[in-house]
Every structure is written in structure tokens, then in C-alpha cells.
GROMACS .gro file of C-alpha atoms in nm:
model
  373
    1MET     CA    1  -1.662   2.384   1.130
    2ALA     CA    2  -1.429   2.110   1.034
    3PRO     CA    3  -1.057   2.191   0.988
    4SER     CA    4  -0.942   2.193   0.650
    5GLY     CA    5  -0.674   1.989   0.499
    6ARG     CA    6  -0.646   1.566   0.416
    7ILE     CA    7  -0.602   1.338   0.664
    8SER     CA    8  -0.467   1.026   0.426
    9GLN     CA    9  -0.400   0.835   0.775
   10SER     CA   10  -0.562   0.824   1.116
   11VAL     CA   11  -0.560   0.572   1.393
   12PHE     CA   12  -0.761   0.836   1.611
   13ASP     CA   13  -1.091   0.835   1.396
   14GLY     CA   14  -1.296   0.606   1.690
   15SER     CA   15  -1.331   0.338   1.448
   16ARG     CA   16  -1.361  -0.042   1.509
   17LEU     CA   17  -1.037  -0.217   1.328
   18ARG     CA   18  -1.024  -0.509   1.145
   19VAL     CA   19  -0.712  -0.668   1.152
   20ILE     CA   20  -0.618  -0.934   0.884
   21LEU     CA   21  -0.340  -1.173   0.886
   22LEU     CA   22  -0.247  -1.406   0.599
   23LEU     CA   23  -0.023  -1.694   0.666
   24ASP     CA   24   0.149  -1.970   0.486
   25LEU     CA   25   0.237  -2.235   0.656
   26TYR     CA   26   0.504  -2.496   0.615
   27GLU     CA   27   0.382  -2.872   0.492
   28GLY     CA   28   0.349  -3.077   0.795
   29ALA     CA   29   0.301  -2.746   1.068
   30GLN     CA   30  -0.073  -2.769   1.068
   31GLN     CA   31  -0.109  -2.871   1.406
   32GLN     CA   32   0.197  -2.729   1.600
   33PHE     CA   33   0.069  -2.402   1.464
   34LEU     CA   34  -0.307  -2.469   1.609
   35ASP     CA   35  -0.160  -2.552   1.947
   36ALA     CA   36   0.049  -2.226   1.943
   37TYR     CA   37  -0.281  -2.071   1.812
   38GLU     CA   38  -0.476  -2.173   2.107
   39VAL     CA   39  -0.223  -2.017   2.342
   40MET     CA   40  -0.269  -1.699   2.195
   41HIS     CA   41  -0.615  -1.643   2.140
   42LYS     CA   42  -0.652  -1.732   2.504
   43GLN     CA   43  -0.443  -1.459   2.589
   44VAL     CA   44  -0.523  -1.195   2.345
   45ALA     CA   45  -0.897  -1.239   2.485
   46SER     CA   46  -0.771  -1.112   2.775
   47ILE     CA   47  -0.643  -0.753   2.584
   48PRO     CA   48  -0.878  -0.416   2.704
   49GLY     CA   49  -1.048  -0.347   2.333
   50HIS     CA   50  -1.041  -0.631   2.177
   51ILE     CA   51  -1.339  -0.802   2.049
   52SER     CA   52  -1.348  -1.079   1.868
   53ASP     CA   53  -1.095  -1.326   1.599
   54GLN     CA   54  -1.160  -1.608   1.373
   55LEU     CA   55  -0.899  -1.861   1.247
   56CYS     CA   56  -0.963  -1.997   0.902
   57GLN     CA   57  -0.804  -2.229   0.636
   58SER     CA   58  -0.819  -2.213   0.277
   59ILE     CA   59  -1.053  -2.480   0.081
   60GLU     CA   60  -0.868  -2.469  -0.173
   61ASN     CA   61  -0.469  -2.474  -0.028
   62PRO     CA   62  -0.420  -2.638   0.297
   63SER     CA   63  -0.082  -2.445   0.361
   64GLN     CA   64  -0.288  -2.069   0.348
   65TRP     CA   65  -0.439  -1.965   0.693
   66LEU     CA   66  -0.621  -1.639   0.761
   67ILE     CA   67  -0.648  -1.501   1.115
   68THR     CA   68  -0.886  -1.194   1.159
   69SER     CA   69  -0.954  -1.000   1.477
   70GLU     CA   70  -1.144  -0.728   1.565
   71TRP     CA   71  -1.058  -0.455   1.792
   72GLU     CA   72  -1.302  -0.139   1.954
   73SER     CA   73  -1.039   0.110   1.776
   74ALA     CA   74  -0.674   0.126   1.662
   75PRO     CA   75  -0.464   0.224   1.952
   76PRO     CA   76  -0.555  -0.057   2.171
   77PHE     CA   77  -0.460  -0.287   1.922
   78LEU     CA   78  -0.112  -0.098   1.870
   79ALA     CA   79  -0.033  -0.070   2.216
   80TRP     CA   80  -0.052  -0.495   2.183
   81VAL     CA   81   0.115  -0.549   1.911
   82ASN     CA   82   0.376  -0.359   1.982
   83SER     CA   83   0.450  -0.484   2.307
   84GLU     CA   84   0.727  -0.683   2.442
   85GLU     CA   85   0.442  -0.927   2.538
   86HIS     CA   86   0.338  -0.973   2.170
   87VAL     CA   87   0.666  -1.040   2.047
   88GLU     CA   88   0.707  -1.322   2.282
   89ILE     CA   89   0.356  -1.489   2.210
   90VAL     CA   90   0.397  -1.499   1.863
   91LYS     CA   91   0.775  -1.658   1.879
   92PRO     CA   92   0.595  -2.047   1.839
   93MET     CA   93   0.391  -1.979   1.561
   94HIS     CA   94   0.663  -1.810   1.348
   95SER     CA   95   0.859  -2.156   1.322
   96CYS     CA   96   0.525  -2.325   1.126
   97VAL     CA   97   0.522  -1.983   0.856
   98ARG     CA   98   0.673  -1.980   0.554
   99ASP     CA   99   0.558  -1.625   0.507
  100THR     CA  100   0.300  -1.388   0.676
  101ARG     CA  101   0.146  -1.045   0.547
  102SER     CA  102  -0.081  -0.814   0.786
  103MET     CA  103  -0.292  -0.578   0.696
  104ARG     CA  104  -0.539  -0.356   0.913
  105TYR     CA  105  -0.853  -0.141   0.817
  106SER     CA  106  -1.097   0.076   0.975
  107VAL     CA  107  -1.449  -0.015   0.961
  108LEU     CA  108  -1.623   0.213   0.784
  109ARG     CA  109  -1.957   0.035   0.663
  110GLU     CA  110  -2.141  -0.265   0.812
  111THR     CA  111  -2.466  -0.477   0.717
  112GLY     CA  112  -2.559  -0.740   0.975
  113PRO     CA  113  -2.773  -0.778   1.310
  114ALA     CA  114  -2.778  -0.441   1.494
  115GLN     CA  115  -2.605  -0.569   1.799
  116VAL     CA  116  -2.305  -0.574   1.598
  117ALA     CA  117  -2.346  -0.242   1.481
  118ALA     CA  118  -2.421  -0.127   1.786
  119VAL     CA  119  -2.056  -0.223   1.930
  120THR     CA  120  -1.885   0.026   1.746
  121THR     CA  121  -1.782   0.323   1.949
  122THR     CA  122  -1.746   0.560   1.630
  123PRO     CA  123  -2.016   0.841   1.607
  124ALA     CA  124  -2.290   0.823   1.346
  125ASP     CA  125  -2.148   1.079   1.111
  126ALA     CA  126  -1.749   0.975   1.138
  127GLN     CA  127  -1.856   0.660   0.980
  128LEU     CA  128  -1.955   0.841   0.646
  129LYS     CA  129  -1.632   0.935   0.561
  130ALA     CA  130  -1.335   0.791   0.391
  131ARG     CA  131  -1.023   0.937   0.424
  132VAL     CA  132  -0.836   1.062   0.059
  133GLY     CA  133  -0.507   1.022  -0.001
  134GLU     CA  134  -0.211   1.002  -0.304
  135GLY     CA  135  -0.135   0.627  -0.254
  136VAL     CA  136   0.119   0.678  -0.026
  137ALA     CA  137   0.213   0.440   0.294
  138ARG     CA  138   0.446   0.584   0.565
  139HIS     CA  139   0.655   0.350   0.804
  140ALA     CA  140   0.956   0.409   1.023
  141LEU     CA  141   1.202   0.204   1.212
  142THR     CA  142   1.373   0.319   1.512
  143PHE     CA  143   1.706   0.194   1.717
  144THR     CA  144   1.958   0.291   1.944
  145VAL     CA  145   2.350   0.277   1.857
  146LYS     CA  146   2.618   0.239   2.141
  147PRO     CA  147   2.681   0.594   2.284
  148GLY     CA  148   3.006   0.688   2.142
  149SER     CA  149   2.945   0.558   1.777
  150GLU     CA  150   2.676   0.840   1.648
  151SER     CA  151   2.939   0.992   1.454
  152LYS     CA  152   3.055   0.688   1.250
  153VAL     CA  153   2.684   0.552   1.212
  154ALA     CA  154   2.563   0.874   1.093
  155GLU     CA  155   2.881   0.864   0.844
  156ILE     CA  156   2.762   0.522   0.745
  157LEU     CA  157   2.405   0.587   0.732
  158ALA     CA  158   2.448   0.895   0.495
  159GLY     CA  159   2.689   0.736   0.242
  160TYR     CA  160   2.520   0.451   0.073
  161GLU     CA  161   2.372   0.470  -0.281
  162SER     CA  162   2.036   0.465  -0.312
  163PRO     CA  163   1.855   0.183  -0.447
  164ARG     CA  164   1.622   0.149  -0.801
  165ALA     CA  165   1.301   0.342  -0.680
  166GLN     CA  166   1.058   0.140  -0.880
  167VAL     CA  167   0.970  -0.217  -0.722
  168ASP     CA  168   0.685  -0.330  -0.942
  169GLU     CA  169   0.441  -0.175  -1.172
  170THR     CA  170   0.226  -0.058  -0.883
  171THR     CA  171   0.521  -0.033  -0.609
  172ARG     CA  172   0.735   0.284  -0.586
  173LEU     CA  173   0.989   0.407  -0.298
  174ARG     CA  174   0.940   0.768  -0.353
  175ARG     CA  175   1.115   0.851  -0.043
  176THR     CA  176   1.362   0.832   0.292
  177SER     CA  177   1.444   1.042   0.538
  178LEU     CA  178   1.658   0.950   0.845
  179PHE     CA  179   1.724   1.167   1.149
  180MET     CA  180   1.900   1.104   1.488
  181HIS     CA  181   1.877   1.224   1.837
  182GLY     CA  182   2.133   1.158   2.061
  183ASN     CA  183   2.209   0.769   1.988
  184ARG     CA  184   1.880   0.684   1.868
  185VAL     CA  185   1.835   0.665   1.486
  186VAL     CA  186   1.457   0.709   1.284
  187ARG     CA  187   1.440   0.639   0.950
  188ALA     CA  188   1.115   0.706   0.769
  189VAL     CA  189   0.993   0.577   0.454
  190GLU     CA  190   0.717   0.709   0.188
  191VAL     CA  191   0.595   0.441  -0.059
  192GLU     CA  192   0.386   0.446  -0.338
  193GLY     CA  193   0.172   0.145  -0.351
  194ASP     CA  194   0.224  -0.199  -0.178
  195LEU     CA  195   0.438  -0.114   0.153
  196LEU     CA  196   0.546  -0.448   0.256
  197VAL     CA  197   0.661  -0.514  -0.120
  198ALA     CA  198   0.884  -0.231  -0.141
  199LEU     CA  199   1.027  -0.282   0.215
  200ARG     CA  200   1.116  -0.651   0.133
  201HIS     CA  201   1.291  -0.494  -0.233
  202VAL     CA  202   1.500  -0.293  -0.056
  203ALA     CA  203   1.611  -0.512   0.177
  204ARG     CA  204   1.727  -0.762  -0.077
  205GLN     CA  205   1.915  -0.466  -0.227
  206PRO     CA  206   2.315  -0.531  -0.207
  207GLU     CA  207   2.408  -0.150  -0.144
  208VAL     CA  208   2.140  -0.177   0.143
  209ARG     CA  209   2.252  -0.496   0.323
  210ALA     CA  210   2.627  -0.374   0.295
  211VAL     CA  211   2.478  -0.073   0.526
  212GLU     CA  212   2.263  -0.301   0.755
  213GLU     CA  213   2.608  -0.521   0.802
  214ALA     CA  214   2.782  -0.204   0.880
  215ILE     CA  215   2.588  -0.051   1.115
  216ASN     CA  216   2.566  -0.396   1.309
  217PRO     CA  217   2.869  -0.355   1.532
  218TYR     CA  218   2.733  -0.010   1.689
  219LEU     CA  219   2.367  -0.174   1.761
  220GLU     CA  220   2.282  -0.146   2.136
  221GLN     CA  221   2.074  -0.459   2.014
  222ASP     CA  222   2.225  -0.742   1.886
  223ARG     CA  223   2.092  -0.896   1.549
  224ASP     CA  224   2.195  -1.159   1.296
  225LEU     CA  225   2.020  -1.052   0.943
  226THR     CA  226   2.140  -1.411   0.824
  227ASP     CA  227   1.912  -1.556   1.102
  228PRO     CA  228   1.509  -1.498   0.994
  229GLU     CA  229   1.413  -1.464   1.394
  230SER     CA  230   1.698  -1.264   1.480
  231ALA     CA  231   1.605  -1.021   1.175
  232ARG     CA  232   1.219  -1.081   1.277
  233VAL     CA  233   1.223  -0.984   1.617
  234PHE     CA  234   1.483  -0.690   1.541
  235PHE     CA  235   1.253  -0.529   1.326
  236THR     CA  236   0.916  -0.571   1.500
  237ARG     CA  237   1.087  -0.405   1.805
  238ALA     CA  238   1.232  -0.129   1.575
  239ALA     CA  239   0.901  -0.082   1.392
  240LEU     CA  240   0.778   0.281   1.444
  241PRO     CA  241   0.429   0.245   1.327
  242ALA     CA  242   0.298   0.596   1.139
  243VAL     CA  243  -0.044   0.678   1.340
  244HIS     CA  244  -0.162   1.002   1.165
  245HIS     CA  245  -0.082   1.207   0.866
  246VAL     CA  246  -0.234   1.508   0.750
  247THR     CA  247  -0.153   1.779   0.458
  248ALA     CA  248  -0.308   2.103   0.467
  249ASP     CA  249  -0.519   2.167   0.095
  250ARG     CA  250  -0.290   2.445  -0.049
  251PRO     CA  251   0.018   2.461  -0.249
  252ALA     CA  252   0.331   2.347  -0.055
  253PRO     CA  253   0.580   2.647   0.005
  254ALA     CA  254   0.827   2.710  -0.185
  255ASP     CA  255   1.112   2.665   0.087
  256VAL     CA  256   0.947   2.378   0.284
  257ARG     CA  257   1.207   2.180   0.419
  258ARG     CA  258   1.142   1.817   0.575
  259HIS     CA  259   1.241   1.804   0.987
  260ALA     CA  260   1.208   1.606   1.246
  261LEU     CA  261   1.119   1.634   1.617
  262TYR     CA  262   1.108   1.368   1.925
  263TYR     CA  263   0.894   1.367   2.206
  264PRO     CA  264   0.968   1.119   2.507
  265ALA     CA  265   0.637   1.067   2.647
  266LYS     CA  266   0.628   0.992   3.046
  267GLU     CA  267   0.551   0.616   3.101
  268GLY     CA  268   0.223   0.509   2.948
  269HIS     CA  269   0.098   0.848   2.759
  270GLY     CA  270   0.290   0.746   2.427
  271MET     CA  271  -0.067   0.702   2.258
  272ASP     CA  272  -0.243   1.019   2.421
  273LEU     CA  273   0.104   1.243   2.349
  274ALA     CA  274   0.078   1.092   1.967
  275ARG     CA  275  -0.307   1.190   1.997
  276LEU     CA  276  -0.273   1.541   2.098
  277LEU     CA  277  -0.015   1.634   1.848
  278ALA     CA  278  -0.259   1.466   1.606
  279ASP     CA  279  -0.473   1.710   1.701
  280GLN     CA  280  -0.260   2.013   1.663
  281ASP     CA  281  -0.187   1.873   1.344
  282ARG     CA  282  -0.536   1.852   1.190
  283ALA     CA  283  -0.587   2.209   1.350
  284ALA     CA  284  -0.258   2.350   1.183
  285ALA     CA  285  -0.382   2.219   0.808
  286GLY     CA  286  -0.688   2.454   0.794
  287ASP     CA  287  -0.470   2.758   0.952
  288PRO     CA  288  -0.318   2.939   0.640
  289ALA     CA  289  -0.088   3.136   0.865
  290ASN     CA  290   0.056   2.816   1.029
  291PRO     CA  291   0.381   2.726   0.867
  292VAL     CA  292   0.303   2.334   0.911
  293HIS     CA  293   0.246   2.215   0.587
  294ALA     CA  294   0.253   1.892   0.627
  295SER     CA  295   0.283   1.610   0.922
  296THR     CA  296   0.324   1.244   1.008
  297VAL     CA  297   0.311   1.160   1.358
  298PHE     CA  298   0.501   0.805   1.462
  299GLN     CA  299   0.460   0.621   1.770
  300ARG     CA  300   0.539   0.309   1.983
  301ASP     CA  301   0.539   0.303   2.329
  302ASP     CA  302   0.666   0.615   2.443
  303ILE     CA  303   0.853   0.725   2.195
  304VAL     CA  304   0.634   0.973   1.970
  305VAL     CA  305   0.845   1.104   1.670
  306ARG     CA  306   0.683   1.401   1.490
  307LEU     CA  307   0.792   1.424   1.086
  308VAL     CA  308   0.686   1.780   0.963
  309ASP     CA  309   0.747   2.013   0.649
  310VAL     CA  310   0.800   2.331   0.773
  311ALA     CA  311   0.796   2.674   0.570
  312GLY     CA  312   1.138   2.823   0.642
  313GLU     CA  313   1.341   2.735   0.965
  314LEU     CA  314   1.161   2.540   1.325
  315ASP     CA  315   1.261   2.847   1.515
  316LEU     CA  316   1.069   3.146   1.309
  317ASP     CA  317   0.754   3.009   1.481
  318PRO     CA  318   0.868   2.756   1.768
  319VAL     CA  319   0.517   2.758   1.931
  320ALA     CA  320   0.378   2.627   1.598
  321SER     CA  321   0.651   2.410   1.497
  322LEU     CA  322   0.587   2.247   1.844
  323GLY     CA  323   0.233   2.174   1.766
  324LEU     CA  324   0.154   2.401   2.097
  325ARG     CA  325  -0.074   2.654   1.911
  326GLY     CA  326  -0.404   2.723   2.120
  327ALA     CA  327  -0.551   2.823   2.468
  328GLY     CA  328  -0.428   2.520   2.697
  329LYS     CA  329  -0.203   2.319   2.437
  330ALA     CA  330   0.139   2.390   2.626
  331ALA     CA  331   0.007   2.296   2.924
  332GLU     CA  332  -0.142   1.949   2.802
  333LEU     CA  333   0.170   1.883   2.628
  334GLU     CA  334   0.385   1.981   2.938
  335ARG     CA  335   0.125   1.718   3.129
  336LEU     CA  336   0.224   1.430   2.872
  337LEU     CA  337   0.589   1.449   2.817
  338ASP     CA  338   0.892   1.339   3.016
  339GLY     CA  339   1.054   1.626   3.168
  340ALA     CA  340   1.367   1.479   3.284
  341ALA     CA  341   1.434   1.319   2.931
  342ILE     CA  342   1.371   1.668   2.766
  343GLY     CA  343   1.587   1.859   3.021
  344VAL     CA  344   1.293   2.144   3.075
  345GLU     CA  345   1.206   2.239   3.382
  346GLY     CA  346   0.899   2.452   3.462
  347SER     CA  347   0.599   2.583   3.221
  348LEU     CA  348   0.639   2.542   2.905
  349GLU     CA  349   0.397   2.855   2.881
  350THR     CA  350   0.724   3.038   2.870
  351GLU     CA  351   0.953   3.139   2.567
  352ARG     CA  352   1.229   3.052   2.739
  353ASN     CA  353   1.154   2.674   2.763
  354VAL     CA  354   0.952   2.673   2.430
  355ASN     CA  355   1.298   2.755   2.272
  356ARG     CA  356   1.435   2.489   2.524
  357LEU     CA  357   1.230   2.218   2.380
  358LEU     CA  358   1.293   2.287   2.046
  359SER     CA  359   1.621   2.255   2.033
  360HIS     CA  360   1.591   1.941   2.283
  361ALA     CA  361   1.328   1.785   2.050
  362ASP     CA  362   1.497   1.890   1.701
  363MET     CA  363   1.654   1.585   1.529
  364LEU     CA  364   1.994   1.590   1.370
  365PRO     CA  365   1.900   1.513   0.957
  366VAL     CA  366   2.144   1.231   0.805
  367THR     CA  367   2.025   1.203   0.475
  368ASP     CA  368   1.671   1.303   0.294
  369ARG     CA  369   1.626   1.121  -0.039
  370SER     CA  370   1.369   1.193  -0.286
  371ALA     CA  371   1.417   0.840  -0.446
  372GLN     CA  372   1.541   0.792  -0.821
  373SER     CA  373   1.374   0.609  -1.042
   0.00000   0.00000   0.00000
């Protein structure tokens, strides 16, 4: 029987992925854009998991363009779009583009030739199910600051005034949660409505711009937010996408608290680690005795962060808090984690090492705000 719980977001359902990129070009930049696209699409065609792409121009406005691509599933696309190779390849295109908007969709239904439908690797019954959420999009950013500056950065990031939550009639900033692990910062947001509209709204707020400028001297990666290209590259590299979210189908406990856990993966195993944690949280949602009420897994390269809403303190049930319940799950996690990075030697089957892992993974809370209207 499938575990109960509401999975509102997941890249692990096996469905094909359709990516839609809307572009508004500068006048006179069409040929330069086409030349850059020719280079890019030849390289993308060789990426494992890529099926096809199309370039389209509006029949109403020649400055408006559309790129669609199809992928066997979401994980290979995310690995590609979050890579340094992708950052470099798309640079020539961005000098042609006034504005962009990227959207990603799972393919649930399709009409057309049988051979097209046969490309999918999704089980037939999985295609029949649509995820049900609450109209909330989740996203995170992560970046590192210079060692020794952690306390100053935490002070700056905790001390700003919250921006206005209501963006427009349909979009609202619901929650911002910020944590640190050593010199790594993770900032997660929840948005009701349009995520991109909300992020752009927040970036324009004076109080937020002041905070961003204040932490600039402490960042390990230089950036100039007055330079659109510098800002774009920084936030592209800082993006930490949500790859799975599940909420238990039961009332939230009165003592639920938000925590963040940091799981550094062995090189090349970040997506596998995220999948394991997502599977564990899906099972936890169907277990009334599990203290984890909701979970969001974020992943980029070998960085995996798990945001959990837990009843009580994490150390009351370290195994459940870490996502280790079940036969063999500790060994699976041990195989995927970078042991040197977490400072744990030996088996995660032992209580001592589980507690050490929890102590290492538990991130320092800086601020957790439910935005005001």
C-alpha cells in the first residue's frame, strides 16, 4: 500500500520533463541569439537524458521567443542546468536577452503517435496521478562566506526588517527560513503563487537590498549586484532547487518546529542521496509515530539540505529526524555521505555515530519568519 501523505513536489516520479523558456530579446539581437543557440543546442543534444528541443519565434512579436526541451526525467535536466558547464554555455545568450522566464513541467498525459508515448520511462499507473499541493512554491539559495565572518553575517541576516508579504493579487511571500552550517548559508522561501514574481519583488525591496550589500564584503564569491551579469551568475550558482516536498495527512502537532539538516554527499552522489531522503520522508508521512510532519529536500551537485518540520527536539528520535528508519537505510545513507566531511567514522548503525551525525548535520537557525501582510 502506498504511504499516506501529500507530495506536492517531486522530481523522482519518473515522468518525462518538459522545460519551457520564454525570452524577450533586445531589438536587433536576433541573429546573435540564433548563433548562440546553435552552439548551445548542439552541446545540449549530447547530455544524457535529453530527448529533444525546439526554438520558436512569436508570430505576433518578433522579439518574443520560446525554447522548449524534453527530458527523460527531471534529475538529468537538473544536473545539467545546475552545472558550471551550463553557466558558461548560456553566457553568450544572455547578452541578447532583456528578460527570461523558465518553467518546468512533468508530462502526465500525451496524445500522439504510439512511438512518441513509448519514449517515457514512467510506469503506466504513475502517469494517472497528479500531485495535490496548497499552491505553494519552494526554493532556496546557498552560498559561502569567508571563514571567521560567520557571526557577523548571521547578525546581518537576522536583523533586517521583513519586506511586505503581499506582492500582487495572486502572489504572497509566506515564509523565509535561514540557516548556517559553518560558513555555508542556506536561505529557503515559501511563496503562494508565482515564485519568480515574488523573488523579483523581494530583490527590489530597500531593506533586502541593504542586507545584500552589507554581506557583500564577506562573500567568498565576489558579486556586483549593480551589474546584471554578475548578479545573474551569482544567483544561478547559488540556486538550491527543491526536489521533493511531502506533508503528512494529519494535523500539525502543536510543538512542531522547523529545522535544517545538511548532508554533504560523496562526489557525484548528490541526487542519489536526495532521492533516498525523499523516499524516507514519503514513508514517514504515513507513519503516525514518526515525528517528522513535513519535509523539503533541496539538492544541487553534492549539496543536500533537508528542511524538516518536527514535533519536539531532533535528538528525541535521532534516527527518524535524520531519515534513517528502516532496515538497511543507515547503510544506504553511509554509502552516499562524504564521511570525511561529516566527521563520522564507522557504521551509522551505532547509536554513537547516529548522534554524531545529527550533531554535525543540524544547522544553526538564524531566522525563521512567517511573512506579515
